[in-house]
Amino acid sequence: MSNTDGVKIRKVTDSISIFSRPFTRFGILPLGGRSIAVKLSNGGVWVLASTPPTEATKKEIDSLGHVAYIVSPNLDHHWFLTAFKEAYPSAKLIGSGQLAEKRQDLKFDGLYMKDAEGTTYGFEDDITAIPFAGTALADIAFYHKPTKTLIVGDLVYNLPNTESMPSIFNGLFKTFSPGGSIHKKLIAGSIQNRETVAAAAKAVDALDIERIIPLHGDVIDKEAHTKWKLAYAELL
């Protein structure tokens, strides 16, 4: 793992690199943020953009291949889309829900939950998307089939974020991890349509999950499927 320009870069697998950046909410909660780059089987690169595209970040991403897709996982993680699009102008920009209305300065090439059902964008051989239309942020879960990795924005938290925060926070925020009391409240508070969220949660649960990469908190690489079940136990 390297730490450059305030972003910690880690190669999770040969085809997945993550970029973790520290920040706190309310001055104490070590949420941290993360971008994720996935090398596709066709040689292109799929990027979930949620941290700045620093020079070190771009160098690592470019080592994977040519960036073909820049993705936002919900209505909240859009702050660095402009910078990534400027860095990779030929990449397709994919979002969800009402993000095009929220970010009228950007031209989206695709929007989950707005485009016709069954619309594909070109990376489906490697990555399956499961939209959570019933959440307040129009969340999407992404599943990288070759590595059995689930990639999520605000559908799962796993604090403390030791990859981007000082070790002093270790063990202090376990209630913000799957099964924790505050985690349950965060999930419950995001639900606007229980039926559709339950259906999406069950669709994810039907996958073979060996790893979960959340944008907030540590990567879950042990008992990952069990952690999903803990996070969504009331809906499964």
PDB file of C-alpha atoms in Angstrom:
ATOM      1  CA  MET A   1       0.000   0.000   0.000  1.00  0.00           C
ATOM      2  CA  SER A   2       1.291   3.474  -0.856  1.00  0.00           C
ATOM      3  CA  ASN A   3       0.282   6.846   0.552  1.00  0.00           C
ATOM      4  CA  THR A   4       0.608   9.728  -1.904  1.00  0.00           C
ATOM      5  CA  ASP A   5      -1.111  13.126  -2.037  1.00  0.00           C
ATOM      6  CA  GLY A   6      -3.236  12.154   0.965  1.00  0.00           C
ATOM      7  CA  VAL A   7      -4.665   9.121  -0.834  1.00  0.00           C
ATOM      8  CA  LYS A   8      -3.700   5.585   0.152  1.00  0.00           C
ATOM      9  CA  ILE A   9      -3.452   3.305  -2.858  1.00  0.00           C
ATOM     10  CA  ARG A  10      -3.903  -0.422  -2.454  1.00  0.00           C
ATOM     11  CA  LYS A  11      -4.068  -3.210  -5.007  1.00  0.00           C
ATOM     12  CA  VAL A  12      -6.818  -5.499  -3.706  1.00  0.00           C
ATOM     13  CA  THR A  13      -6.516  -8.006  -6.559  1.00  0.00           C
ATOM     14  CA  ASP A  14      -4.638  -8.031  -9.864  1.00  0.00           C
ATOM     15  CA  SER A  15      -7.654  -6.344 -11.459  1.00  0.00           C
ATOM     16  CA  ILE A  16      -8.896  -4.071  -8.638  1.00  0.00           C
ATOM     17  CA  SER A  17      -7.134  -1.059  -7.099  1.00  0.00           C
ATOM     18  CA  ILE A  18      -8.619   1.181  -4.417  1.00  0.00           C
ATOM     19  CA  PHE A  19      -7.852   4.787  -3.472  1.00  0.00           C
ATOM     20  CA  SER A  20      -8.725   5.697   0.130  1.00  0.00           C
ATOM     21  CA  ARG A  21      -8.777   9.269   1.397  1.00  0.00           C
ATOM     22  CA  PRO A  22      -9.358  10.326   5.025  1.00  0.00           C
ATOM     23  CA  PHE A  23     -12.068  12.698   6.123  1.00  0.00           C
ATOM     24  CA  THR A  24     -14.304  12.970   9.156  1.00  0.00           C
ATOM     25  CA  ARG A  25     -17.973  13.754   9.532  1.00  0.00           C
ATOM     26  CA  PHE A  26     -18.912  16.134  12.342  1.00  0.00           C
ATOM     27  CA  GLY A  27     -15.207  16.363  13.163  1.00  0.00           C
ATOM     28  CA  ILE A  28     -15.013  12.923  14.805  1.00  0.00           C
ATOM     29  CA  LEU A  29     -16.593  10.186  12.678  1.00  0.00           C
ATOM     30  CA  PRO A  30     -13.849   8.698  10.457  1.00  0.00           C
ATOM     31  CA  LEU A  31     -15.900   7.948   7.365  1.00  0.00           C
ATOM     32  CA  GLY A  32     -13.134   8.333   4.827  1.00  0.00           C
ATOM     33  CA  GLY A  33     -13.828   8.104   1.109  1.00  0.00           C
ATOM     34  CA  ARG A  34     -12.718   5.742  -1.624  1.00  0.00           C
ATOM     35  CA  SER A  35     -12.485   5.395  -5.388  1.00  0.00           C
ATOM     36  CA  ILE A  36     -12.223   2.000  -7.037  1.00  0.00           C
ATOM     37  CA  ALA A  37     -10.696   1.040 -10.387  1.00  0.00           C
ATOM     38  CA  VAL A  38     -11.458  -2.299 -12.030  1.00  0.00           C
ATOM     39  CA  LYS A  39      -9.628  -3.679 -15.047  1.00  0.00           C
ATOM     40  CA  LEU A  40     -12.174  -5.228 -17.402  1.00  0.00           C
ATOM     41  CA  SER A  41     -11.592  -8.369 -19.431  1.00  0.00           C
ATOM     42  CA  ASN A  42     -11.619  -6.332 -22.652  1.00  0.00           C
ATOM     43  CA  GLY A  43      -8.705  -4.205 -21.420  1.00  0.00           C
ATOM     44  CA  GLY A  44     -10.733  -1.139 -20.462  1.00  0.00           C
ATOM     45  CA  VAL A  45     -10.963   0.270 -16.957  1.00  0.00           C
ATOM     46  CA  TRP A  46     -14.135   0.936 -14.947  1.00  0.00           C
ATOM     47  CA  VAL A  47     -13.762   3.597 -12.257  1.00  0.00           C
ATOM     48  CA  LEU A  48     -16.086   4.391  -9.388  1.00  0.00           C
ATOM     49  CA  ALA A  49     -15.018   7.991  -8.777  1.00  0.00           C
ATOM     50  CA  SER A  50     -15.333   9.278  -5.217  1.00  0.00           C
ATOM     51  CA  THR A  51     -11.912  10.759  -4.369  1.00  0.00           C
ATOM     52  CA  PRO A  52      -9.686  13.248  -6.216  1.00  0.00           C
ATOM     53  CA  PRO A  53      -7.842  11.987  -9.320  1.00  0.00           C
ATOM     54  CA  THR A  54      -4.398  12.856  -7.969  1.00  0.00           C
ATOM     55  CA  GLU A  55      -1.295  12.252 -10.063  1.00  0.00           C
ATOM     56  CA  ALA A  56      -0.557   9.080  -8.086  1.00  0.00           C
ATOM     57  CA  THR A  57      -4.148   7.936  -8.503  1.00  0.00           C
ATOM     58  CA  LYS A  58      -4.051   8.486 -12.259  1.00  0.00           C
ATOM     59  CA  LYS A  59      -0.711   6.707 -12.546  1.00  0.00           C
ATOM     60  CA  GLU A  60      -2.110   3.604 -10.852  1.00  0.00           C
ATOM     61  CA  ILE A  61      -5.334   3.700 -12.870  1.00  0.00           C
ATOM     62  CA  ASP A  62      -3.424   4.162 -16.118  1.00  0.00           C
ATOM     63  CA  SER A  63      -1.301   1.113 -15.291  1.00  0.00           C
ATOM     64  CA  LEU A  64      -4.495  -0.960 -15.459  1.00  0.00           C
ATOM     65  CA  GLY A  65      -5.473   0.258 -18.915  1.00  0.00           C
ATOM     66  CA  HIS A  66      -7.574   2.872 -20.702  1.00  0.00           C
ATOM     67  CA  VAL A  67     -10.410   4.348 -18.632  1.00  0.00           C
ATOM     68  CA  ALA A  68     -13.636   3.507 -20.436  1.00  0.00           C
ATOM     69  CA  TYR A  69     -16.218   4.218 -17.706  1.00  0.00           C
ATOM     70  CA  ILE A  70     -16.576   6.684 -14.848  1.00  0.00           C
ATOM     71  CA  VAL A  71     -19.356   5.719 -12.466  1.00  0.00           C
ATOM     72  CA  SER A  72     -21.212   7.211  -9.508  1.00  0.00           C
ATOM     73  CA  PRO A  73     -22.946   4.688  -7.196  1.00  0.00           C
ATOM     74  CA  ASN A  74     -25.709   7.049  -6.033  1.00  0.00           C
ATOM     75  CA  LEU A  75     -26.877  10.662  -5.802  1.00  0.00           C
ATOM     76  CA  ASP A  76     -24.322  11.580  -3.146  1.00  0.00           C
ATOM     77  CA  HIS A  77     -20.972  10.460  -4.545  1.00  0.00           C
ATOM     78  CA  HIS A  78     -20.632  12.935  -7.407  1.00  0.00           C
ATOM     79  CA  TRP A  79     -18.152  15.515  -6.125  1.00  0.00           C
ATOM     80  CA  PHE A  80     -15.184  14.333  -8.192  1.00  0.00           C
ATOM     81  CA  LEU A  81     -16.969  13.341 -11.395  1.00  0.00           C
ATOM     82  CA  THR A  82     -15.977  16.570 -13.129  1.00  0.00           C
ATOM     83  CA  ALA A  83     -12.295  16.134 -12.303  1.00  0.00           C
ATOM     84  CA  PHE A  84     -12.314  12.520 -13.484  1.00  0.00           C
ATOM     85  CA  LYS A  85     -14.165  13.411 -16.676  1.00  0.00           C
ATOM     86  CA  GLU A  86     -11.623  16.141 -17.383  1.00  0.00           C
ATOM     87  CA  ALA A  87      -8.814  13.642 -16.799  1.00  0.00           C
ATOM     88  CA  TYR A  88     -10.475  10.990 -19.000  1.00  0.00           C
ATOM     89  CA  PRO A  89     -12.713  12.864 -21.465  1.00  0.00           C
ATOM     90  CA  SER A  90     -13.411   9.834 -23.693  1.00  0.00           C
ATOM     91  CA  ALA A  91     -14.800   7.758 -20.814  1.00  0.00           C
ATOM     92  CA  LYS A  92     -18.550   7.182 -20.586  1.00  0.00           C
ATOM     93  CA  LEU A  93     -20.157   8.777 -17.528  1.00  0.00           C
ATOM     94  CA  ILE A  94     -22.746   6.628 -15.752  1.00  0.00           C
ATOM     95  CA  GLY A  95     -24.929   7.662 -12.806  1.00  0.00           C
ATOM     96  CA  SER A  96     -28.286   6.904 -11.260  1.00  0.00           C
ATOM     97  CA  GLY A  97     -31.698   8.366 -10.604  1.00  0.00           C
ATOM     98  CA  GLN A  98     -31.956  12.152 -10.707  1.00  0.00           C
ATOM     99  CA  LEU A  99     -28.198  12.756 -10.812  1.00  0.00           C
ATOM    100  CA  ALA A 100     -28.377  14.420 -14.233  1.00  0.00           C
ATOM    101  CA  GLU A 101     -30.768  16.988 -12.771  1.00  0.00           C
ATOM    102  CA  LYS A 102     -28.533  17.462  -9.741  1.00  0.00           C
ATOM    103  CA  ARG A 103     -25.442  17.851 -11.920  1.00  0.00           C
ATOM    104  CA  GLN A 104     -26.669  19.726 -14.971  1.00  0.00           C
ATOM    105  CA  ASP A 105     -23.079  20.722 -15.719  1.00  0.00           C
ATOM    106  CA  LEU A 106     -22.286  17.135 -16.718  1.00  0.00           C
ATOM    107  CA  LYS A 107     -23.428  15.071 -19.683  1.00  0.00           C
ATOM    108  CA  PHE A 108     -24.290  11.534 -18.639  1.00  0.00           C
ATOM    109  CA  ASP A 109     -24.096   8.609 -21.034  1.00  0.00           C
ATOM    110  CA  GLY A 110     -26.331   6.467 -18.865  1.00  0.00           C
ATOM    111  CA  LEU A 111     -28.515   6.660 -15.762  1.00  0.00           C
ATOM    112  CA  TYR A 112     -29.711   3.619 -13.855  1.00  0.00           C
ATOM    113  CA  MET A 113     -33.368   3.859 -12.856  1.00  0.00           C
ATOM    114  CA  LYS A 114     -33.933   6.495 -15.555  1.00  0.00           C
ATOM    115  CA  ASP A 115     -32.914   4.587 -18.690  1.00  0.00           C
ATOM    116  CA  ALA A 116     -35.193   1.837 -19.979  1.00  0.00           C
ATOM    117  CA  GLU A 117     -35.080  -1.364 -17.939  1.00  0.00           C
ATOM    118  CA  GLY A 118     -32.518  -3.749 -19.406  1.00  0.00           C
ATOM    119  CA  THR A 119     -30.302  -0.977 -20.804  1.00  0.00           C
ATOM    120  CA  THR A 120     -26.649  -2.025 -20.918  1.00  0.00           C
ATOM    121  CA  TYR A 121     -23.560   0.161 -20.987  1.00  0.00           C
ATOM    122  CA  GLY A 122     -20.798  -2.156 -22.128  1.00  0.00           C
ATOM    123  CA  PHE A 123     -19.200  -3.545 -18.970  1.00  0.00           C
ATOM    124  CA  GLU A 124     -21.832  -6.159 -18.138  1.00  0.00           C
ATOM    125  CA  ASP A 125     -19.598  -9.112 -19.091  1.00  0.00           C
ATOM    126  CA  ASP A 126     -17.561  -8.280 -15.997  1.00  0.00           C
ATOM    127  CA  ILE A 127     -19.776  -6.187 -13.740  1.00  0.00           C
ATOM    128  CA  THR A 128     -23.410  -6.735 -12.815  1.00  0.00           C
ATOM    129  CA  ALA A 129     -25.368  -3.758 -11.479  1.00  0.00           C
ATOM    130  CA  ILE A 130     -28.202  -4.147  -8.981  1.00  0.00           C
ATOM    131  CA  PRO A 131     -30.146  -0.854  -8.633  1.00  0.00           C
ATOM    132  CA  PHE A 132     -31.768  -0.057  -5.283  1.00  0.00           C
ATOM    133  CA  ALA A 133     -34.522   2.165  -6.621  1.00  0.00           C
ATOM    134  CA  GLY A 134     -36.239   2.323  -3.232  1.00  0.00           C
ATOM    135  CA  THR A 135     -33.417   4.093  -1.413  1.00  0.00           C
ATOM    136  CA  ALA A 136     -33.279   7.829  -0.855  1.00  0.00           C
ATOM    137  CA  LEU A 137     -29.969   8.104  -2.743  1.00  0.00           C
ATOM    138  CA  ALA A 138     -30.905   5.797  -5.659  1.00  0.00           C
ATOM    139  CA  ASP A 139     -28.049   3.465  -4.727  1.00  0.00           C
ATOM    140  CA  ILE A 140     -26.520   0.850  -7.014  1.00  0.00           C
ATOM    141  CA  ALA A 141     -24.602  -2.252  -5.971  1.00  0.00           C
ATOM    142  CA  PHE A 142     -21.964  -3.432  -8.436  1.00  0.00           C
ATOM    143  CA  TYR A 143     -20.726  -7.029  -8.543  1.00  0.00           C
ATOM    144  CA  HIS A 144     -17.411  -7.853 -10.213  1.00  0.00           C
ATOM    145  CA  LYS A 145     -17.976 -11.400 -11.359  1.00  0.00           C
ATOM    146  CA  PRO A 146     -14.373 -12.568 -11.928  1.00  0.00           C
ATOM    147  CA  THR A 147     -13.338 -11.745  -8.339  1.00  0.00           C
ATOM    148  CA  LYS A 148     -16.750 -12.191  -6.662  1.00  0.00           C
ATOM    149  CA  THR A 149     -16.426  -8.655  -5.292  1.00  0.00           C
ATOM    150  CA  LEU A 150     -19.380  -6.475  -4.290  1.00  0.00           C
ATOM    151  CA  ILE A 151     -18.764  -2.724  -4.653  1.00  0.00           C
ATOM    152  CA  VAL A 152     -21.127  -0.367  -2.821  1.00  0.00           C
ATOM    153  CA  GLY A 153     -21.456   3.307  -1.982  1.00  0.00           C
ATOM    154  CA  ASP A 154     -23.801   3.871   0.960  1.00  0.00           C
ATOM    155  CA  LEU A 155     -25.434   0.437   1.076  1.00  0.00           C
ATOM    156  CA  VAL A 156     -22.817  -0.899   3.511  1.00  0.00           C
ATOM    157  CA  TYR A 157     -20.494   0.853   5.961  1.00  0.00           C
ATOM    158  CA  ASN A 158     -17.634  -0.888   7.742  1.00  0.00           C
ATOM    159  CA  LEU A 159     -16.055   1.519  10.187  1.00  0.00           C
ATOM    160  CA  PRO A 160     -13.477   2.206  11.434  1.00  0.00           C
ATOM    161  CA  ASN A 161     -11.812   3.120   8.184  1.00  0.00           C
ATOM    162  CA  THR A 162      -8.313   1.991   9.138  1.00  0.00           C
ATOM    163  CA  GLU A 163      -7.085   2.254   5.533  1.00  0.00           C
ATOM    164  CA  SER A 164      -7.550   6.006   5.553  1.00  0.00           C
ATOM    165  CA  MET A 165      -7.648   6.983   9.232  1.00  0.00           C
ATOM    166  CA  PRO A 166      -5.165   6.806  12.136  1.00  0.00           C
ATOM    167  CA  SER A 167      -5.156   3.593  14.163  1.00  0.00           C
ATOM    168  CA  ILE A 168      -6.372   5.512  17.224  1.00  0.00           C
ATOM    169  CA  PHE A 169      -9.900   5.020  15.862  1.00  0.00           C
ATOM    170  CA  ASN A 170      -9.634   1.223  15.751  1.00  0.00           C
ATOM    171  CA  GLY A 171     -12.500  -0.383  17.587  1.00  0.00           C
ATOM    172  CA  LEU A 172     -14.317   2.855  18.425  1.00  0.00           C
ATOM    173  CA  PHE A 173     -17.010   2.760  15.769  1.00  0.00           C
ATOM    174  CA  LYS A 174     -18.049  -0.888  15.459  1.00  0.00           C
ATOM    175  CA  THR A 175     -21.718   0.094  15.645  1.00  0.00           C
ATOM    176  CA  PHE A 176     -21.205   1.550  12.155  1.00  0.00           C
ATOM    177  CA  SER A 177     -20.379  -1.883  10.724  1.00  0.00           C
ATOM    178  CA  PRO A 178     -22.816  -4.568   9.459  1.00  0.00           C
ATOM    179  CA  GLY A 179     -25.037  -5.792  12.284  1.00  0.00           C
ATOM    180  CA  GLY A 180     -24.211  -2.778  14.452  1.00  0.00           C
ATOM    181  CA  SER A 181     -27.035  -0.716  15.946  1.00  0.00           C
ATOM    182  CA  ILE A 182     -26.209   2.535  14.136  1.00  0.00           C
ATOM    183  CA  HIS A 183     -25.598   0.670  10.871  1.00  0.00           C
ATOM    184  CA  LYS A 184     -29.135  -0.746  11.139  1.00  0.00           C
ATOM    185  CA  LYS A 185     -30.516   2.762  11.662  1.00  0.00           C
ATOM    186  CA  LEU A 186     -28.602   4.113   8.665  1.00  0.00           C
ATOM    187  CA  ILE A 187     -29.965   1.375   6.406  1.00  0.00           C
ATOM    188  CA  ALA A 188     -33.515   1.748   7.741  1.00  0.00           C
ATOM    189  CA  GLY A 189     -33.352   5.521   7.331  1.00  0.00           C
ATOM    190  CA  SER A 190     -32.373   5.233   3.667  1.00  0.00           C
ATOM    191  CA  ILE A 191     -35.391   3.103   2.708  1.00  0.00           C
ATOM    192  CA  GLN A 192     -38.231   4.842   0.911  1.00  0.00           C
ATOM    193  CA  ASN A 193     -39.807   1.747  -0.641  1.00  0.00           C
ATOM    194  CA  ARG A 194     -39.325  -1.351   1.478  1.00  0.00           C
ATOM    195  CA  GLU A 195     -40.574  -3.782  -1.164  1.00  0.00           C
ATOM    196  CA  THR A 196     -38.166  -2.685  -3.887  1.00  0.00           C
ATOM    197  CA  VAL A 197     -35.199  -2.469  -1.516  1.00  0.00           C
ATOM    198  CA  ALA A 198     -35.951  -5.955  -0.192  1.00  0.00           C
ATOM    199  CA  ALA A 199     -36.063  -7.318  -3.748  1.00  0.00           C
ATOM    200  CA  ALA A 200     -32.702  -5.704  -4.561  1.00  0.00           C
ATOM    201  CA  ALA A 201     -31.157  -6.920  -1.296  1.00  0.00           C
ATOM    202  CA  LYS A 202     -32.288 -10.461  -2.103  1.00  0.00           C
ATOM    203  CA  ALA A 203     -30.838 -10.183  -5.615  1.00  0.00           C
ATOM    204  CA  VAL A 204     -27.473  -9.273  -4.094  1.00  0.00           C
ATOM    205  CA  ASP A 205     -27.796 -12.051  -1.531  1.00  0.00           C
ATOM    206  CA  ALA A 206     -28.218 -14.556  -4.377  1.00  0.00           C
ATOM    207  CA  LEU A 207     -24.698 -13.710  -5.602  1.00  0.00           C
ATOM    208  CA  ASP A 208     -21.548 -15.520  -4.529  1.00  0.00           C
ATOM    209  CA  ILE A 209     -19.881 -12.750  -2.503  1.00  0.00           C
ATOM    210  CA  GLU A 210     -16.316 -13.226  -1.317  1.00  0.00           C
ATOM    211  CA  ARG A 211     -15.435  -9.565  -0.777  1.00  0.00           C
ATOM    212  CA  ILE A 212     -17.229  -6.267  -0.183  1.00  0.00           C
ATOM    213  CA  ILE A 213     -15.554  -2.957  -0.991  1.00  0.00           C
ATOM    214  CA  PRO A 214     -17.529  -0.103   0.596  1.00  0.00           C
ATOM    215  CA  LEU A 215     -16.708   3.540   0.028  1.00  0.00           C
ATOM    216  CA  HIS A 216     -16.797   4.182   3.785  1.00  0.00           C
ATOM    217  CA  GLY A 217     -14.809   1.830   5.984  1.00  0.00           C
ATOM    218  CA  ASP A 218     -12.519  -1.126   5.663  1.00  0.00           C
ATOM    219  CA  VAL A 219     -12.673  -3.647   2.850  1.00  0.00           C
ATOM    220  CA  ILE A 220     -14.530  -6.776   3.990  1.00  0.00           C
ATOM    221  CA  ASP A 221     -12.561  -9.773   2.788  1.00  0.00           C
ATOM    222  CA  LYS A 222     -13.584 -12.281   5.444  1.00  0.00           C
ATOM    223  CA  GLU A 223     -17.116 -13.643   5.777  1.00  0.00           C
ATOM    224  CA  ALA A 224     -18.263 -10.993   3.319  1.00  0.00           C
ATOM    225  CA  HIS A 225     -21.512 -12.734   2.428  1.00  0.00           C
ATOM    226  CA  THR A 226     -22.331 -13.138   6.113  1.00  0.00           C
ATOM    227  CA  LYS A 227     -21.769  -9.401   6.585  1.00  0.00           C
ATOM    228  CA  TRP A 228     -24.251  -8.648   3.804  1.00  0.00           C
ATOM    229  CA  LYS A 229     -26.811 -10.852   5.516  1.00  0.00           C
ATOM    230  CA  LEU A 230     -26.170  -9.008   8.791  1.00  0.00           C
ATOM    231  CA  ALA A 231     -26.620  -5.626   7.126  1.00  0.00           C
ATOM    232  CA  TYR A 232     -29.924  -6.589   5.455  1.00  0.00           C
ATOM    233  CA  ALA A 233     -31.230  -9.274   7.817  1.00  0.00           C
ATOM    234  CA  GLU A 234     -34.604  -7.584   8.232  1.00  0.00           C
ATOM    235  CA  LEU A 235     -35.209  -7.553   4.474  1.00  0.00           C
ATOM    236  CA  LEU A 236     -33.941 -10.984   3.426  1.00  0.00           C
TER     237      LEU A 236
END
